[in-house]
XYZ file of C-alpha atoms in Angstrom:
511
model
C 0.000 0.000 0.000
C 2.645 2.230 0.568
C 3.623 2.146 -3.154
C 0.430 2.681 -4.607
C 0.394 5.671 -1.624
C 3.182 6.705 -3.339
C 2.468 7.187 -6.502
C -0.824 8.499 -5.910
C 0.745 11.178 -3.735
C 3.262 11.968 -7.023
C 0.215 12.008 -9.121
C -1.583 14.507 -7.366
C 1.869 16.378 -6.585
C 2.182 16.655 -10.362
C -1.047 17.771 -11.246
C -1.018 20.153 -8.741
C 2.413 21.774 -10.363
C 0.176 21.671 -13.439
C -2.868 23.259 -11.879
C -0.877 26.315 -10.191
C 2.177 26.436 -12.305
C 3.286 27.887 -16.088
C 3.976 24.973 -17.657
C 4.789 26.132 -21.205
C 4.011 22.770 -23.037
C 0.367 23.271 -21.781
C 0.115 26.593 -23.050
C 1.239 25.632 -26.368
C -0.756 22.749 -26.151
C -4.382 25.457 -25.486
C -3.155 27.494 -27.924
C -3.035 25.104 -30.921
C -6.147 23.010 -29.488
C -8.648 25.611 -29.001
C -8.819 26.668 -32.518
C -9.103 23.540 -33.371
C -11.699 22.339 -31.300
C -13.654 25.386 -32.274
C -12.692 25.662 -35.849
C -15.452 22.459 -36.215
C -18.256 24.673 -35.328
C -17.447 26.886 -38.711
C -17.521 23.483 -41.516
C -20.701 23.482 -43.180
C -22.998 21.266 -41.643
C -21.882 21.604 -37.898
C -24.242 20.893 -35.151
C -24.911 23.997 -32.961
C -27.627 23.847 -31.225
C -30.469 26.351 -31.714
C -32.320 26.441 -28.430
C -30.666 29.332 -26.790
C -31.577 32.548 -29.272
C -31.874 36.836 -29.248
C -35.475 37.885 -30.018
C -35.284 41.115 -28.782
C -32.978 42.953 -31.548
C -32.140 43.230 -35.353
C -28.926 43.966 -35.530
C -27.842 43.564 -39.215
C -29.984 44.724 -42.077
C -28.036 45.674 -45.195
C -24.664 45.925 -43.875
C -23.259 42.888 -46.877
C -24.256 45.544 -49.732
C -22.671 48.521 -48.178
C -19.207 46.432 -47.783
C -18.813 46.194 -52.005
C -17.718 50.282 -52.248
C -16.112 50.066 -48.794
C -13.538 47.210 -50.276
C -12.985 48.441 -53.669
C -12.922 52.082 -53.277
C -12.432 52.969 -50.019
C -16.649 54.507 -50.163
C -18.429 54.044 -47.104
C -21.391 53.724 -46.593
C -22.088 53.082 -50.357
C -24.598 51.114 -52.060
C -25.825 50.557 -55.490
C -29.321 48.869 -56.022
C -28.627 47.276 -59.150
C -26.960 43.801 -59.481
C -23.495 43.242 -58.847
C -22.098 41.298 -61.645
C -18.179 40.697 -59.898
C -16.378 41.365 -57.432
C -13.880 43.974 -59.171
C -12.737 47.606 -58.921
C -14.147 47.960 -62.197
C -17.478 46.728 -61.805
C -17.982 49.085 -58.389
C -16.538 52.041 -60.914
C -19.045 51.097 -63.391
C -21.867 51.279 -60.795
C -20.788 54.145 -58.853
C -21.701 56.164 -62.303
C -24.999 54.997 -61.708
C -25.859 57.447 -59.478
C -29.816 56.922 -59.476
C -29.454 53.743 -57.840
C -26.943 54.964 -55.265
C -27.777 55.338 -51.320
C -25.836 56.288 -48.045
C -28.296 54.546 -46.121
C -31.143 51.520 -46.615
C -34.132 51.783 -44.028
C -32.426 51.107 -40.592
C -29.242 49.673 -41.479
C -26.862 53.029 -39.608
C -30.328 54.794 -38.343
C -28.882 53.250 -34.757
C -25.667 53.787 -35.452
C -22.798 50.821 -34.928
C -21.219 51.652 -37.835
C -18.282 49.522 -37.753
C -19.827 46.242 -38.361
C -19.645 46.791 -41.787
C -15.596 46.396 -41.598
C -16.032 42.652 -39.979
C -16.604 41.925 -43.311
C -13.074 42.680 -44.201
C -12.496 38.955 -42.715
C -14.495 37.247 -45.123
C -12.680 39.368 -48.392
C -8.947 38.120 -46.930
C -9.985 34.756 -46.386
C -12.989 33.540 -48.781
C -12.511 36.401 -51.252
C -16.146 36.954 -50.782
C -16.534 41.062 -51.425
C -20.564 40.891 -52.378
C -22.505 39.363 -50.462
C -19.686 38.513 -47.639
C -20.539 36.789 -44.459
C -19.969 37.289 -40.697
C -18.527 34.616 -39.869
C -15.253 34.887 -40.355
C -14.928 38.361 -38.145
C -16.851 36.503 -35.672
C -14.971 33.154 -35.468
C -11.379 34.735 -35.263
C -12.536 37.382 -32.791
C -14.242 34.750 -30.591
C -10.950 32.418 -30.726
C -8.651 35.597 -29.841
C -10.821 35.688 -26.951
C -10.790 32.302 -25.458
C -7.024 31.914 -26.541
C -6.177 35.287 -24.601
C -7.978 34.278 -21.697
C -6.195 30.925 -21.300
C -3.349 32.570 -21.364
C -4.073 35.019 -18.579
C -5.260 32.301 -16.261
C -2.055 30.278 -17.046
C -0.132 33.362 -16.531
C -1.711 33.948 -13.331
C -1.009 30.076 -12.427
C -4.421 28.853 -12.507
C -4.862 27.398 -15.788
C -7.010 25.192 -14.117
C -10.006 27.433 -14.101
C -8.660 28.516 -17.756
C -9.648 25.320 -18.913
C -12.754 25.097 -17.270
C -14.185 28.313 -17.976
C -12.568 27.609 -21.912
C -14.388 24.624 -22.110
C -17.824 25.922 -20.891
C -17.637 29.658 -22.381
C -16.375 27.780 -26.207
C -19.052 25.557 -25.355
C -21.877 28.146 -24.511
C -25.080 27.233 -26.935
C -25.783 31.255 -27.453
C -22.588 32.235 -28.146
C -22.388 29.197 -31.007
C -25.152 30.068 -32.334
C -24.693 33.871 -33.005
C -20.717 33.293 -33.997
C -21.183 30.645 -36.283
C -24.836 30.722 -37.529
C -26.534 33.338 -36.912
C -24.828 35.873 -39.628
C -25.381 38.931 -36.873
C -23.244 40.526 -34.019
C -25.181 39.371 -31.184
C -21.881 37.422 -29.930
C -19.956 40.212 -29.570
C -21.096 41.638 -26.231
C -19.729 38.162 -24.591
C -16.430 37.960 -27.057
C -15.304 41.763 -25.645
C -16.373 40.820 -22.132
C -14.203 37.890 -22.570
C -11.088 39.818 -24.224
C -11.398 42.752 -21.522
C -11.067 39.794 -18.795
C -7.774 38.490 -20.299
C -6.577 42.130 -20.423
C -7.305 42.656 -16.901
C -6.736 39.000 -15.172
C -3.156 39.630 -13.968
C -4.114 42.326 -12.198
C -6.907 40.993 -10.474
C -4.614 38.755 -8.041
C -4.109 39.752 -4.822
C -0.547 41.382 -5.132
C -0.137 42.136 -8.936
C 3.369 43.279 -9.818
C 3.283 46.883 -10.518
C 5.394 47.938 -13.644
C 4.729 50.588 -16.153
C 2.633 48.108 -18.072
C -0.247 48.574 -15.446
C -0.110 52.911 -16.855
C -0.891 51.097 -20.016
C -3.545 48.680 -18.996
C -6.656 51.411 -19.417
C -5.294 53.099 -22.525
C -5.578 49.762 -24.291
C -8.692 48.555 -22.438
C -10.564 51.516 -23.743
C -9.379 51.470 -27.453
C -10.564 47.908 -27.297
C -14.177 48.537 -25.747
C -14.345 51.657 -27.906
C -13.584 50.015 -30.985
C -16.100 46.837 -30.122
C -18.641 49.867 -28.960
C -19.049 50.260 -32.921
C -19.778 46.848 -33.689
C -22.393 46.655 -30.542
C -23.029 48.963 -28.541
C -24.227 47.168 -25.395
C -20.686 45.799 -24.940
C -19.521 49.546 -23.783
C -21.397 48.516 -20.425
C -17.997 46.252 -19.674
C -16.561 49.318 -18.884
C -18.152 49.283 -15.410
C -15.899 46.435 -14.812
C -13.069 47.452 -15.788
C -13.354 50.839 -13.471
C -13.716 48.141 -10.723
C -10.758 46.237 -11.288
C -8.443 50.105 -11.233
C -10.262 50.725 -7.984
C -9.724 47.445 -6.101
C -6.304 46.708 -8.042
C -3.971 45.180 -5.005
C -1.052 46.974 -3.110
C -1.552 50.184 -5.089
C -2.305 53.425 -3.333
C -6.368 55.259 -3.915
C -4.416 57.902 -5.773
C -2.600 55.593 -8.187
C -6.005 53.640 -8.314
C -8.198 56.851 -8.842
C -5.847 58.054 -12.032
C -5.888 54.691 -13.521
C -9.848 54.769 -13.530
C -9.961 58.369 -14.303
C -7.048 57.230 -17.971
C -9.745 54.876 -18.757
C -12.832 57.405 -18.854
C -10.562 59.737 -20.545
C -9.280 57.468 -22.932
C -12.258 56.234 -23.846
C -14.558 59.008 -24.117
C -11.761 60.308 -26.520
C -11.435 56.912 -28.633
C -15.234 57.526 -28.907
C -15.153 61.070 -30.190
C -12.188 59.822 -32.775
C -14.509 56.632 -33.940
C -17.076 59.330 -34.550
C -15.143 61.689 -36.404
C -13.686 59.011 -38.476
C -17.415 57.483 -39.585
C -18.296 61.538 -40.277
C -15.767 61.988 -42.655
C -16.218 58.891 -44.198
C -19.762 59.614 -44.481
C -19.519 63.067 -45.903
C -16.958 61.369 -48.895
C -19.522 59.033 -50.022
C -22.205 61.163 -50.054
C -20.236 63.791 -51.802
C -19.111 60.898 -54.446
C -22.944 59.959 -54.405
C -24.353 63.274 -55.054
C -21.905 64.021 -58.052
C -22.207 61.382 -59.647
C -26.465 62.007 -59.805
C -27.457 60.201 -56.792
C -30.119 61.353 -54.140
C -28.752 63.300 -51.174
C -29.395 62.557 -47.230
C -30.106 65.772 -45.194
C -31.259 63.287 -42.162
C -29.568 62.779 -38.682
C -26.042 61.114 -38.464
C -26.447 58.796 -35.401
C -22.953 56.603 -35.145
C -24.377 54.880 -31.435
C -27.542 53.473 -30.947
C -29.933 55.790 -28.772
C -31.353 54.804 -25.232
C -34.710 55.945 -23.914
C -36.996 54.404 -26.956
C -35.454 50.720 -25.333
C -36.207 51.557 -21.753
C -39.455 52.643 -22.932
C -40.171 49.358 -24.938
C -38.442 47.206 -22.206
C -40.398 47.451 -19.550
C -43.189 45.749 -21.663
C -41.187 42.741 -20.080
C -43.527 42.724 -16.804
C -45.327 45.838 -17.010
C -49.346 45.359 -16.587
C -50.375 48.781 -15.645
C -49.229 51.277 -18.109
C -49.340 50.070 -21.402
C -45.678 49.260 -22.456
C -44.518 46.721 -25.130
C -41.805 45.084 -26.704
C -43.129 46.995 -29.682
C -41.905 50.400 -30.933
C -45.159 50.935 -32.266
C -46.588 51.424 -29.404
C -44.048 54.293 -28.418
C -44.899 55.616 -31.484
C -48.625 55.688 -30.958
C -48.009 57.090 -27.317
C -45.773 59.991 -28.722
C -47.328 60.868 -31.876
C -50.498 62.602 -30.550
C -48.009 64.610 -27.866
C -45.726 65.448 -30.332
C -48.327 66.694 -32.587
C -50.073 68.950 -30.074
C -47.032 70.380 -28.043
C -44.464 70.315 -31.035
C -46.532 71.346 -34.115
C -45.233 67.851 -35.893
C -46.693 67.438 -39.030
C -45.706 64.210 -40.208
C -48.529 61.439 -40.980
C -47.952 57.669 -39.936
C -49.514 54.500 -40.967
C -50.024 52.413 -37.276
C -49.044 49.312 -39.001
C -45.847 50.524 -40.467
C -42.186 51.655 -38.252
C -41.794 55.249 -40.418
C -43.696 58.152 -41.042
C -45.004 58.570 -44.829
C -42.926 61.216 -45.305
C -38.925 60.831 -46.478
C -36.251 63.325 -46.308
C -35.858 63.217 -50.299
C -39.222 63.073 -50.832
C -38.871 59.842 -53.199
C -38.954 57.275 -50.614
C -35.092 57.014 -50.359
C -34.578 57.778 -47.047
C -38.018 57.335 -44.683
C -38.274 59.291 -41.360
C -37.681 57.522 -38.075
C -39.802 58.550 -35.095
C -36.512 58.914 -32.928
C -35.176 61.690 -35.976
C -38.625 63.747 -35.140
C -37.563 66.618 -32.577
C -38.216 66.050 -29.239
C -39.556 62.808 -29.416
C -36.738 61.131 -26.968
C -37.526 63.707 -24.534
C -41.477 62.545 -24.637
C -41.095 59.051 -24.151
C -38.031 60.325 -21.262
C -40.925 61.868 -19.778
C -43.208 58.955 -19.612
C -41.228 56.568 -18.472
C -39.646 58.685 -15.657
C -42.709 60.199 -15.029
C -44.250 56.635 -14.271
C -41.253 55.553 -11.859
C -41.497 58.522 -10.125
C -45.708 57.994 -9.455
C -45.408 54.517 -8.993
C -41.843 53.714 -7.650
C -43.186 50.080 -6.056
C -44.463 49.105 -9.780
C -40.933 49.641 -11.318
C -39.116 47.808 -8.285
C -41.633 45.042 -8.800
C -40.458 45.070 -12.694
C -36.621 44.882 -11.837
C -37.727 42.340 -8.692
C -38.558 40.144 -11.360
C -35.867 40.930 -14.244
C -33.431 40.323 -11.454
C -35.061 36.812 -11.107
C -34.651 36.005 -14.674
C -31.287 36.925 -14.880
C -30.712 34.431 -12.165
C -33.002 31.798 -13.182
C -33.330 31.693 -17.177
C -29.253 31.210 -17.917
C -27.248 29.451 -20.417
C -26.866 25.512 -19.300
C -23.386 24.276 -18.626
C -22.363 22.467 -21.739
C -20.015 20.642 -23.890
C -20.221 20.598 -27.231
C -17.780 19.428 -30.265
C -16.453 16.264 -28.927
C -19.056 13.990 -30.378
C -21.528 13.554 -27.972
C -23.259 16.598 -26.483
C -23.408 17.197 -23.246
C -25.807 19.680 -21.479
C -26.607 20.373 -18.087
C -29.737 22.718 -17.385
C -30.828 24.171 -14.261
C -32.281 27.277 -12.340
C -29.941 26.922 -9.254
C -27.195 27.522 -11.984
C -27.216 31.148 -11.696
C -29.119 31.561 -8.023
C -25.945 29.099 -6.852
C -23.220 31.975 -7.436
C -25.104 33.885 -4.477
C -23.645 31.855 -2.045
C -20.148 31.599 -3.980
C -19.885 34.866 -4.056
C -20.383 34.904 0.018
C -18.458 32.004 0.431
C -15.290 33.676 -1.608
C -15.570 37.029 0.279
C -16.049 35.101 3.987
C -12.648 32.997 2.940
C -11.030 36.500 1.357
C -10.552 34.614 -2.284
C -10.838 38.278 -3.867
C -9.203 36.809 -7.220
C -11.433 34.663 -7.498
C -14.595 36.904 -5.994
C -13.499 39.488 -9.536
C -13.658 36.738 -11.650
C -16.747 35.726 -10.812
C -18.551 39.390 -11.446
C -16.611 40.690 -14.154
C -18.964 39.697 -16.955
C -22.082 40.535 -14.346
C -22.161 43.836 -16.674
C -23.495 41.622 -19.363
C -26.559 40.915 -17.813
C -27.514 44.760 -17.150
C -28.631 45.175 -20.326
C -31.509 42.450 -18.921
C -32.049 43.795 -15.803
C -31.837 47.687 -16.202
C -33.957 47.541 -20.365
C -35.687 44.266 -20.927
C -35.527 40.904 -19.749
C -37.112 38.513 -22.312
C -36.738 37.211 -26.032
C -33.152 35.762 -25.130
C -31.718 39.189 -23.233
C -30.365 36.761 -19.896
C -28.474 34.823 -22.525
C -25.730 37.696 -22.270
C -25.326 36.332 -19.121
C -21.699 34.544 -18.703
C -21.486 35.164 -14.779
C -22.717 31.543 -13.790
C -19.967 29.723 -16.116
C -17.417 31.307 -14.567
C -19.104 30.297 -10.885
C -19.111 26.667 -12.594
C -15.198 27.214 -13.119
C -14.335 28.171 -9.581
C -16.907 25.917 -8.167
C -15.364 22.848 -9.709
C -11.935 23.698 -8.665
C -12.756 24.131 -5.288
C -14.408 20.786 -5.251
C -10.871 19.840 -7.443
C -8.785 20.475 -4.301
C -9.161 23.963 -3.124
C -7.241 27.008 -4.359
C -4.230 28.019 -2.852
C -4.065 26.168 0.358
C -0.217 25.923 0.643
C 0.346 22.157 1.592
C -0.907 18.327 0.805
C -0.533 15.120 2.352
C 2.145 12.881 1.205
C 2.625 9.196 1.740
C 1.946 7.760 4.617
C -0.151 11.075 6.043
C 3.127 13.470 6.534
C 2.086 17.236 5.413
C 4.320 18.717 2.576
C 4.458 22.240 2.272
C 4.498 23.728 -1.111
């Protein structure tokens, strides 16, 4: 017995070198093996599953035919409505003196703004050579294997590669975030891919005592060009940013005034990444349309939004629970609230067909370019009105609402999963995200604060659910409870960081 002792105590010795340690070979080893575990999700014919979906948004419209001018002349956005024969400089110079079939804009393909979607088409050109009609998935793929790849390496850099794998496995296994990278043509995955990419960003300085070099000045500088950049792809994942404000202001053996400027580099930085993103899709836009309009096309005099607005959601979201004051997932309905307020208080004079999402009238008068109800003036500050005029008369009806959105971010999650190793494995249950409640306690009673920030660093993702609406697939977002899973399992595993084990024959061994 004391030989098979033995060599179970080596065992567990090495495997606990492997769990805490940087062992390059298993770094390599992630690195090579991630893409291609998830690189069988992209063949044609690859079983995703479909059960875990976003209702609640469009996202892409037209975005494929504005990429054409964008890739062979530098126009953007451009579009021609005839046919594009090929895929050549000539055949887009041949169009683009066709100016009566030209627009800078199709219905409500930029009317929200995230303009830089289009340019995740850029992966499909280099890859597939695909410049009309070019798919997502490409820009979605790579983006989503940069993130899984990057945060490997920060947990094996922070010597728990461990919970890397774990959370890897579960996060690259996560039915919504299949579905909209590889299947869904849209950028509803992106929210979850820059959550993901922040977290590797910040990881090594989420441990307890962080070394503190002049990379850590650096840290919100490129944390905001990332989330500003990702902002124009989707705008809800600029919410991440709460997160990373947490980590400067917690960040280990650093002094409030070193944590304070660190925060105060990332608002800064990123408020003026935003402003350049803006400028940049301004001047772009103002090229086009001056290429447009000499070469005969229609002009645009209507709005340039380049980020998507916010009190028309908050209005429409609280049709999640709302029984009292006539909200619904339908912006319809905000329509046919503001209209008649608008009318009398505003002197609008637009005319509106209830079953259709635009006035009658267009700002070129040929039907080009139909008016939105959030271009007419003041109509954000009517339905601002309403809904803070409701919270304020009836505060317990709008705790009530976020009572239960709070439940459904807890209850209606993602299942824990494993998927493209031949048999599918899924694993479904409320308790899933209720069950981090008690982690979280349990981590802050025992002072794991590491592992405390990893579990509520994506939490951000699941505002969007709680604070605007809370159905049609919004929880999905939700990441929070696979991370739980992670530290959960390595816990049960053998505990993290508890600075001895048992060798043969009961003797302690301190590590």
């Amino acid at each position: 017995m004391d030989g098979l002792d033995g060599a179970i105590f080596r065992l567990r010795a090495a495997l606990r070198r492997v769990a805490h340690g940087r062992n390059v070979f298993v770094l390599l080893a992630a690195l090579v093996l991630i893409p291609v575990w998830q690189g069988r999700f992209v063949v044609e014919g690859a079983q995703i599953p479909e059960t875990h979906l976003n209702y609640a948004g469009t996202g892409i419209h037209d975005e494929p035919r504005f990429f054409f001018f964008l890739n062979r002349l530098g126009l953007y956005p451009l579009k021609t409505t005839l046919p594009i024969t090929t895929g050549t400089t000539a055949e887009a110079r041949r169009l683009l003196k066709q100016g009566h079939a030209l627009l800078v804009d199709e219905y409500v393909t930029f009317r929200s703004g995230d303009r830089g979607r289009t340019y995740l088409y850029y992966a499909d050109a280099w890859l597939e050579g695909r410049v009309v009609y070019p798919r997502l998935i490409w820009a979605n793929a790579l983006g989503f294997w940069l993130a899984l790849s990057l945060l490997f390496t920060a947990f094996w850099w922070i010597r728990m590669p461990l919970v890397g794998v774990v959370a890897v496995l579960l996060l690259g296994s996560n039915p919504f975030q299949l579905y909209t990278t590889y299947l869904q043509e849209n950028v509803f995955g992106w929210p979850i891919t820059a959550a993901l990419l922040l977290l590797a960003l910040h990881l090594p300085w989420m441990v307890e005592r962080p070394k503190q070099t002049r990379l850590t000045w650096l840290l919100p500088i490129a944390a905001a060009l990332l989330l500003a950049t990702i902002r124009t792809i989707r705008s809800e994942a600029s919410i991440m940013a709460l997160s990373a404000i947490v980590v400067y202001l917690t960040l280990g053996r650093a002094t409030w005034k070193k944590r304070l400027v660190l925060a105060l580099m990332f608002v800064v930085s990123f408020s003026l990444a935003t402003r350049a993103y803006t400028a940049f899709f301004l001047r772009k836009f103002d090229k086009a349309h001056a290429v447009m309009v000499a070469n005969g096309g229609t002009p645009y005099t209507g709005p340039l939004p380049v980020y998507h607005e916010v009190w028309h959601p908050l209005f429409c979201g609280l049709g999640d629970f709302d029984t009292k004051y006539g909200y619904t997932w339908d912006d319809r309905v905000a329509y046919t609230y503001a209209l008649p307020i608008l009318r009398a208080e505003h002197g609008l004079k637009y005319t509106w067909d209830p079953s259709k999402y635009t006035f009658e009238e267009s700002y070129d008068g040929l039907g080009k370019y139909p008016i939105f109800f959030s271009e007419a003036p003041h109509y954000h500050d009517v339905i601002r009105d309403k809904v803070v005029g409701d919270i304020r008369r009836d505060p317990l009806w709008y705790l009530d609402i976020l009572r239960k959105r709070a439940r459904r971010v807890l209850t209606e999650t993602t299942p824990l999963a494993l998927e493209g190793f031949g048999k599918r494995v899924h694993f479904s249950s409320e308790m899933l995200g209720i069950g981090c409640v008690p982690l979280a306690l349990f981590l802050v009673l025992t002072r794991r604060w590491a592992q405390l920030k990893m579990l509520v660093f994506t939490l951000p993702l699941s505002a969007p659910a709680f604070l605007v609406y809370s159905d049609k697939g919004m929880t999905y977002y939700g990441t929070y409870h696979l991370f739980g899973a992670a530290i959960f399992a390595t816990l049960l595993v053998g505990g993290l960081r508890r600075g001895r084990v048992r060798g043969p024959g009961g003797r302690l061994v301190h590590e």
